[in-house]
Amino acid sequence: MSPPANPAPHAAGATPRLRLLQSELPPVQALRAELAAGLVAPQAAIPPKYFYDDLGSRLFAAITALPEYTPTRTEAQIFARHAGDIAGAVGTATTFIDLGAGDCGKAARLFGALRPRQYVAVDISVDFLRTALQCLQREHPDLDILGIGQDFARGLALPGAVGDRRRLFFYPGSSIGNFAPDEAIVFLHRLRACGGADAQLLIGVDLIKDEAVLNAAYDDPLGVTAAFNRNVLRHVNRVLGTDFDVAQWKHVAFYDAAQTRIEMHLEASCDVTVRWPGGVRRFARGERIHTENSYKYRPETFAELLRAAGWNPAHIWLDERAWFALVHCRG
Ligand SMILES: C[S@@+](CC[C@H](N)C(=O)[O-])C[C@H]1O[C@@H](n2cnc3c(N)ncnc32)[C@H](O)[C@@H]1O
């Protein structure tokens, strides 16, 4: 996530059908206030959206290639195995709105079957999104592509350029798990409200499974997830002006069965004093900064959550080990 720039109606070098709007990002003062409040809280925390600067987005893409990171592989199996059913349920000519699009790869693999009328990619990591969309436009020169740099955790605001017919919200990768269940209901309810009468939702969620499998997915032996977690401190240094030394912080990730969630933290490996313009925080050795939750669900509990948010789950597809679920909902 970068501080907002002036709206860029056409990305340089792209055809006129690619537009990238980035006027919706919060002002840098708001980001600084949010980060400072998290750092001085009794349990220090950094919101997970700060993982995604340009390097963080690349590190996440690397995580999805790890054998231990099951959500991406199992979700891909579902798309491959049930492609025909998914296309039959969703239909064609949608306004395909990809929330947290990342490298846009998952959506692009569905274009052949779903033949969307317009592809709208929303992401907070604007530089990474721009590069991904420029590649996508070359591969799909006739597709109407719109990129939106936006922090949708604060509420999704779709500009007038987004088609208002047959809106399909695409929210894969179990990103919904970063919200606590009550926050997830509020978020999905807002989506429902801006979808219109014929709105649809295609959402992926990681399921409760063996703890060893879950723990390995968030603490891989190559240390890619550790690098992704620690990189958040470099991003915070740039935005808030902190003086974090990443070498002093250790990656910690574990499954909390009572809360059915993975927690990620950064743990101080010595006593550390962190300073930034207008603030200071002392961390004793062993003290942690909470950086992410990733909630896991049972299929029936997740369906209840969707109903509570105003969506009607119409189809649910699982991989062969029931490690991941893809749910298609109507409004
Ligand atoms: C876990 S990755 C998922 C990427 C891709 N959709 C996938 O399933 O592999 C989360 C994506 O959402 C974006 N993101 C995270 N928080 C966001 C927020 N509050 N607003 C907009 N985008 C956000 C990140 O930049 C990243 O690309």
Coordinates of C-alpha atoms and ligand atoms in Angstrom, one line a residue:
M1 CA 0.0 0.0 0.0
S2 CA 1.4 3.4 -1.0
P3 CA 0.2 6.9 0.0
P4 CA -2.5 8.1 -2.5
A5 CA -1.4 9.6 -5.8
N6 CA -3.5 11.7 -8.2
P7 CA -6.1 9.6 -10.1
A8 CA -4.4 8.0 -13.1
P9 CA -7.3 7.4 -15.6
H10 CA -5.0 5.5 -18.0
A11 CA -1.9 3.6 -16.9
A12 CA 1.1 4.6 -19.0
G13 CA 1.7 2.4 -22.0
A14 CA -1.6 0.6 -21.7
T15 CA -4.4 0.4 -24.2
P16 CA -7.4 2.7 -23.5
R17 CA -9.4 -0.2 -22.2
L18 CA -7.2 -0.5 -19.0
R19 CA -8.0 2.1 -16.5
L20 CA -6.4 2.3 -13.0
L21 CA -8.1 4.6 -10.5
Q22 CA -6.3 5.1 -7.2
S23 CA -8.0 8.0 -5.7
E24 CA -9.7 5.9 -3.0
L25 CA -6.7 5.2 -0.8
P26 CA -6.8 6.7 2.7
P27 CA -4.6 9.8 3.3
V28 CA -1.2 9.0 4.7
Q29 CA -2.1 10.8 8.0
A30 CA -4.8 8.3 8.6
L31 CA -2.5 5.4 7.9
R32 CA 0.1 6.8 10.4
A33 CA -2.6 7.3 13.1
E34 CA -3.8 3.7 12.6
L35 CA -0.3 2.3 12.8
A36 CA 0.7 4.4 15.9
A37 CA -2.5 3.4 17.7
G38 CA -1.7 -0.3 17.0
L39 CA 1.9 0.0 18.2
V40 CA 1.0 1.7 21.6
A41 CA -1.9 -0.7 22.4
P42 CA -1.3 -3.0 25.4
Q43 CA -1.2 -5.9 22.9
A44 CA 0.7 -4.3 20.0
A45 CA -0.7 -5.0 16.6
I46 CA -0.2 -4.1 12.9
P47 CA -3.2 -4.7 10.6
P48 CA -2.5 -7.4 8.0
K49 CA -3.2 -5.1 5.1
Y50 CA 0.3 -3.6 5.7
F51 CA 1.8 -6.9 4.6
Y52 CA 1.1 -5.8 1.0
D53 CA 3.7 -3.3 -0.2
D54 CA 5.3 -4.3 -3.5
L55 CA 7.8 -6.8 -2.0
G56 CA 5.1 -8.1 0.3
S57 CA 2.8 -8.9 -2.6
R58 CA 5.7 -10.7 -4.3
L59 CA 6.4 -12.7 -1.2
F60 CA 2.7 -13.6 -0.9
A61 CA 2.9 -14.9 -4.5
A62 CA 5.9 -17.0 -3.5
I63 CA 4.0 -18.4 -0.5
T64 CA 1.3 -19.6 -2.8
A65 CA 3.9 -21.7 -4.6
L66 CA 5.0 -23.5 -1.4
P67 CA 4.0 -27.1 -1.0
E68 CA 3.0 -26.4 2.6
Y69 CA 0.6 -23.6 1.7
T70 CA -2.5 -25.7 1.2
P71 CA -5.2 -23.0 0.6
T72 CA -4.0 -22.1 -2.9
R73 CA -3.4 -25.7 -4.1
T74 CA -6.7 -27.0 -2.8
E75 CA -8.7 -24.1 -4.1
A76 CA -7.0 -24.6 -7.5
Q77 CA -8.0 -28.3 -7.4
I78 CA -11.6 -27.2 -6.8
F79 CA -11.6 -24.8 -9.8
A80 CA -10.0 -27.5 -12.0
R81 CA -12.3 -30.3 -11.0
H82 CA -15.6 -28.3 -11.0
A83 CA -14.9 -25.8 -13.7
G84 CA -18.0 -26.7 -15.7
D85 CA -20.4 -26.6 -12.7
I86 CA -18.9 -23.3 -11.5
A87 CA -19.4 -21.8 -15.0
G88 CA -22.9 -23.2 -15.2
A89 CA -23.9 -21.7 -11.8
V90 CA -22.3 -18.3 -12.3
G91 CA -23.1 -17.7 -16.0
T92 CA -21.4 -15.4 -18.4
A93 CA -21.3 -11.6 -19.1
T94 CA -20.8 -10.6 -15.4
T95 CA -19.2 -7.6 -14.0
F96 CA -16.4 -9.6 -12.4
I97 CA -15.2 -7.8 -9.3
D98 CA -12.0 -9.4 -7.8
L99 CA -11.4 -8.3 -4.2
G100 CA -7.8 -8.3 -3.2
A101 CA -6.9 -9.3 -6.8
G102 CA -3.1 -9.7 -6.2
D103 CA -1.5 -11.0 -9.4
C104 CA -5.0 -11.5 -10.9
G105 CA -4.0 -15.1 -11.8
K106 CA -7.0 -16.8 -10.2
A107 CA -9.5 -14.6 -12.0
A108 CA -7.7 -14.8 -15.3
R109 CA -7.9 -18.6 -15.2
L110 CA -11.7 -18.3 -15.1
F111 CA -12.1 -15.8 -18.0
G112 CA -12.3 -18.6 -20.6
A113 CA -15.3 -20.3 -18.8
L114 CA -17.0 -17.2 -17.4
R115 CA -16.4 -14.7 -20.3
P116 CA -17.0 -11.6 -18.1
R117 CA -18.3 -8.3 -19.5
Q118 CA -15.9 -6.3 -17.4
Y119 CA -13.1 -7.3 -15.0
V120 CA -12.6 -5.0 -12.0
A121 CA -9.6 -5.7 -9.8
V122 CA -9.5 -4.0 -6.4
D123 CA -6.4 -4.1 -4.3
I124 CA -4.5 -2.0 -1.8
S125 CA -1.1 -2.8 -3.3
V126 CA -1.4 -0.4 -6.2
D127 CA 2.0 -0.7 -7.8
F128 CA 1.8 -4.5 -7.9
L129 CA -1.7 -4.3 -9.2
R130 CA -0.7 -2.0 -12.0
T131 CA 2.0 -4.4 -13.2
A132 CA -0.4 -7.4 -13.0
L133 CA -3.1 -5.5 -15.0
Q134 CA -0.7 -4.4 -17.7
C135 CA 0.3 -8.1 -18.3
L136 CA -3.4 -9.1 -18.2
Q137 CA -4.4 -6.5 -20.8
R138 CA -1.7 -7.8 -23.2
E139 CA -3.2 -11.3 -22.8
H140 CA -6.8 -10.2 -23.0
P141 CA -6.7 -7.1 -25.3
D142 CA -10.5 -7.0 -25.8
L143 CA -11.5 -7.2 -22.2
D144 CA -12.7 -4.1 -20.4
I145 CA -10.3 -3.9 -17.4
L146 CA -10.6 -1.5 -14.5
G147 CA -8.2 -1.4 -11.6
I148 CA -9.1 0.2 -8.3
G149 CA -6.6 1.0 -5.6
Q150 CA -8.7 0.9 -2.5
D151 CA -8.7 -0.2 1.2
F152 CA -11.9 -2.1 1.1
A153 CA -11.7 -3.1 4.8
R154 CA -13.0 0.5 5.4
G155 CA -16.0 -0.2 3.1
L156 CA -16.1 -1.0 -0.6
A157 CA -16.9 2.1 -2.7
L158 CA -17.3 1.2 -6.4
P159 CA -16.9 4.2 -8.8
G160 CA -19.4 4.8 -11.6
A161 CA -17.1 3.2 -14.1
V162 CA -18.0 -0.2 -12.6
G163 CA -20.8 -1.9 -14.5
D164 CA -23.9 -2.2 -12.4
R165 CA -25.4 -5.3 -14.0
R166 CA -24.8 -8.9 -13.0
R167 CA -22.1 -8.0 -10.4
L168 CA -20.1 -11.1 -9.4
F169 CA -17.9 -10.5 -6.3
F170 CA -14.9 -12.9 -6.4
Y171 CA -13.1 -13.3 -3.0
P172 CA -10.9 -16.3 -3.2
G173 CA -7.8 -17.5 -1.2
S174 CA -9.6 -17.5 2.2
S175 CA -8.9 -13.7 2.6
I176 CA -12.2 -13.6 4.5
G177 CA -10.4 -15.5 7.3
N178 CA -8.5 -12.3 8.1
F179 CA -11.6 -10.8 9.5
A180 CA -13.1 -12.0 12.9
P181 CA -16.4 -13.7 12.2
D182 CA -18.5 -10.7 13.3
E183 CA -16.4 -8.4 11.2
A184 CA -16.7 -10.8 8.3
I185 CA -20.5 -10.5 8.5
V186 CA -20.3 -6.7 8.4
F187 CA -17.9 -6.8 5.4
L188 CA -20.0 -9.3 3.4
H189 CA -23.2 -7.5 4.3
R190 CA -21.8 -4.3 2.8
L191 CA -20.8 -6.2 -0.3
R192 CA -24.4 -7.5 -0.6
A193 CA -25.6 -3.9 -0.3
C194 CA -23.5 -2.7 -3.2
G195 CA -24.2 -5.7 -5.4
G196 CA -27.7 -4.9 -6.6
A197 CA -30.6 -7.2 -7.1
D198 CA -28.8 -9.8 -9.2
A199 CA -25.5 -9.9 -7.2
Q200 CA -23.5 -13.1 -6.9
L201 CA -20.5 -14.0 -4.7
L202 CA -17.9 -16.7 -5.3
I203 CA -15.9 -17.0 -2.1
G204 CA -13.1 -19.4 -1.0
V205 CA -12.6 -20.4 2.6
D206 CA -10.0 -22.6 4.3
L207 CA -11.5 -25.3 6.5
I208 CA -10.6 -26.7 9.9
K209 CA -8.2 -29.6 9.5
D210 CA -5.3 -31.4 11.1
E211 CA -3.3 -28.9 13.3
A212 CA 0.1 -30.0 11.9
V213 CA -1.1 -29.2 8.3
L214 CA -2.4 -25.8 9.4
N215 CA 0.8 -24.9 11.4
A216 CA 3.1 -25.9 8.5
A217 CA 1.1 -23.7 6.1
Y218 CA 2.1 -20.6 8.1
D219 CA 5.6 -21.6 9.1
D220 CA 7.4 -23.1 6.1
P221 CA 10.9 -24.5 6.4
L222 CA 12.2 -22.2 3.7
G223 CA 11.2 -19.2 5.8
V224 CA 9.2 -17.5 3.0
T225 CA 6.2 -16.8 5.4
A226 CA 8.7 -15.5 8.0
A227 CA 10.1 -13.1 5.4
F228 CA 6.5 -12.0 4.5
N229 CA 5.7 -11.4 8.1
R230 CA 8.9 -9.5 9.0
N231 CA 8.7 -7.4 5.8
V232 CA 5.7 -5.7 7.4
L233 CA 8.1 -3.8 9.6
R234 CA 10.0 -2.3 6.6
H235 CA 6.6 -1.2 5.3
V236 CA 5.7 0.4 8.6
N237 CA 9.2 2.1 8.7
R238 CA 8.4 3.8 5.4
V239 CA 4.8 4.8 6.3
L240 CA 5.2 5.8 9.9
G241 CA 8.9 6.6 10.1
T242 CA 9.6 3.9 12.8
D243 CA 13.1 2.5 13.2
F244 CA 12.3 -1.2 13.3
D245 CA 15.3 -3.5 12.7
V246 CA 13.8 -6.6 11.2
A247 CA 16.8 -8.7 12.4
Q248 CA 15.5 -8.2 16.0
W249 CA 12.1 -9.8 15.3
K250 CA 11.2 -13.5 15.0
H251 CA 8.3 -15.0 13.1
V252 CA 5.8 -16.9 15.3
A253 CA 2.7 -18.7 13.9
F254 CA 0.4 -21.2 15.6
Y255 CA -3.1 -22.6 15.4
D256 CA -5.4 -21.7 18.2
A257 CA -8.0 -24.5 18.2
A258 CA -10.4 -22.8 20.7
Q259 CA -10.7 -19.8 18.3
T260 CA -10.3 -21.9 15.2
R261 CA -7.7 -19.5 13.8
I262 CA -4.0 -19.2 12.9
E263 CA -2.3 -16.3 14.7
M264 CA 0.8 -14.7 13.3
H265 CA 3.1 -12.5 15.5
L266 CA 6.5 -10.9 15.5
E267 CA 8.4 -11.6 18.7
A268 CA 11.2 -9.4 20.0
S269 CA 14.4 -11.4 20.3
C270 CA 15.9 -8.8 22.7
D271 CA 14.7 -5.7 24.5
V272 CA 13.8 -3.2 21.7
T273 CA 12.9 0.5 21.8
V274 CA 11.0 1.6 18.7
R275 CA 10.8 5.3 17.9
W276 CA 8.8 7.3 15.3
P277 CA 7.9 11.0 14.9
G278 CA 5.7 11.7 17.9
G279 CA 5.9 8.2 19.5
V280 CA 7.9 5.5 21.2
R281 CA 7.3 1.9 22.4
R282 CA 9.5 -0.3 24.4
F283 CA 9.2 -4.1 23.9
A284 CA 10.7 -6.5 26.4
R285 CA 12.5 -9.6 24.9
G286 CA 9.8 -12.1 24.1
E287 CA 7.0 -9.5 23.7
R288 CA 5.0 -9.8 20.5
I289 CA 3.3 -7.7 17.8
H290 CA 0.1 -9.4 16.5
T291 CA 0.2 -9.2 12.7
E292 CA -2.6 -11.5 11.4
N293 CA -5.4 -13.9 12.2
S294 CA -6.6 -16.4 9.7
Y295 CA -9.9 -18.0 10.8
K296 CA -10.8 -21.5 9.7
Y297 CA -14.3 -22.7 9.3
R298 CA -16.5 -25.8 9.0
P299 CA -18.6 -25.6 5.8
E300 CA -21.9 -25.4 7.7
T301 CA -20.7 -22.6 10.1
F302 CA -19.4 -20.6 7.1
A303 CA -22.8 -21.1 5.3
E304 CA -24.5 -19.7 8.4
L305 CA -22.2 -16.7 8.4
L306 CA -23.0 -16.0 4.7
R307 CA -26.7 -16.2 5.5
A308 CA -26.3 -13.8 8.4
A309 CA -24.7 -11.4 6.0
G310 CA -27.7 -11.5 3.6
W311 CA -26.3 -14.0 1.0
N312 CA -27.9 -17.3 0.0
P313 CA -25.3 -20.1 -0.4
A314 CA -26.4 -21.9 -3.6
H315 CA -23.5 -24.3 -4.2
I316 CA -20.5 -25.5 -2.2
W317 CA -17.6 -27.4 -3.7
L318 CA -14.9 -29.1 -1.6
D319 CA -11.5 -30.6 -2.6
E320 CA -11.2 -34.3 -2.2
R321 CA -9.8 -34.0 1.4
A322 CA -12.3 -31.4 2.4
W323 CA -9.5 -28.9 3.3
F324 CA -11.0 -26.0 1.4
A325 CA -14.5 -24.8 0.3
L326 CA -15.6 -22.7 -2.6
V327 CA -19.1 -21.3 -2.1
H328 CA -21.3 -19.7 -4.7
C329 CA -24.0 -17.4 -3.3
R330 CA -26.9 -15.3 -4.7
G331 CA -28.1 -12.2 -3.2
Ligands
LIG1 C1 -4.1 -13.2 0.7 S1 -3.8 -12.2 -0.7 C2 -4.9 -13.0 -1.9 C3 -4.5 -12.7 -3.3 C4 -5.3 -13.4 -4.4 N1 -6.7 -13.0 -4.4 C5 -5.3 -14.9 -4.0 O1 -6.3 -15.5 -3.7 O2 -4.2 -15.5 -4.2 C6 -4.7 -10.8 -0.2 C7 -4.8 -9.7 -1.3 O3 -5.7 -8.7 -0.8 C8 -5.1 -7.4 -0.8 N2 -5.6 -6.7 0.4 C9 -5.4 -7.0 1.6 N3 -6.0 -6.2 2.4 C10 -6.7 -5.3 1.6 C11 -7.6 -4.2 1.9 N4 -7.9 -3.9 3.1 N5 -8.1 -3.6 0.8 C12 -7.8 -3.9 -0.5 N6 -6.9 -5.0 -0.7 C13 -6.4 -5.7 0.3 C14 -3.6 -7.7 -0.8 O4 -2.8 -6.7 -1.4 C15 -3.5 -9.0 -1.5 O5 -3.3 -8.8 -2.9

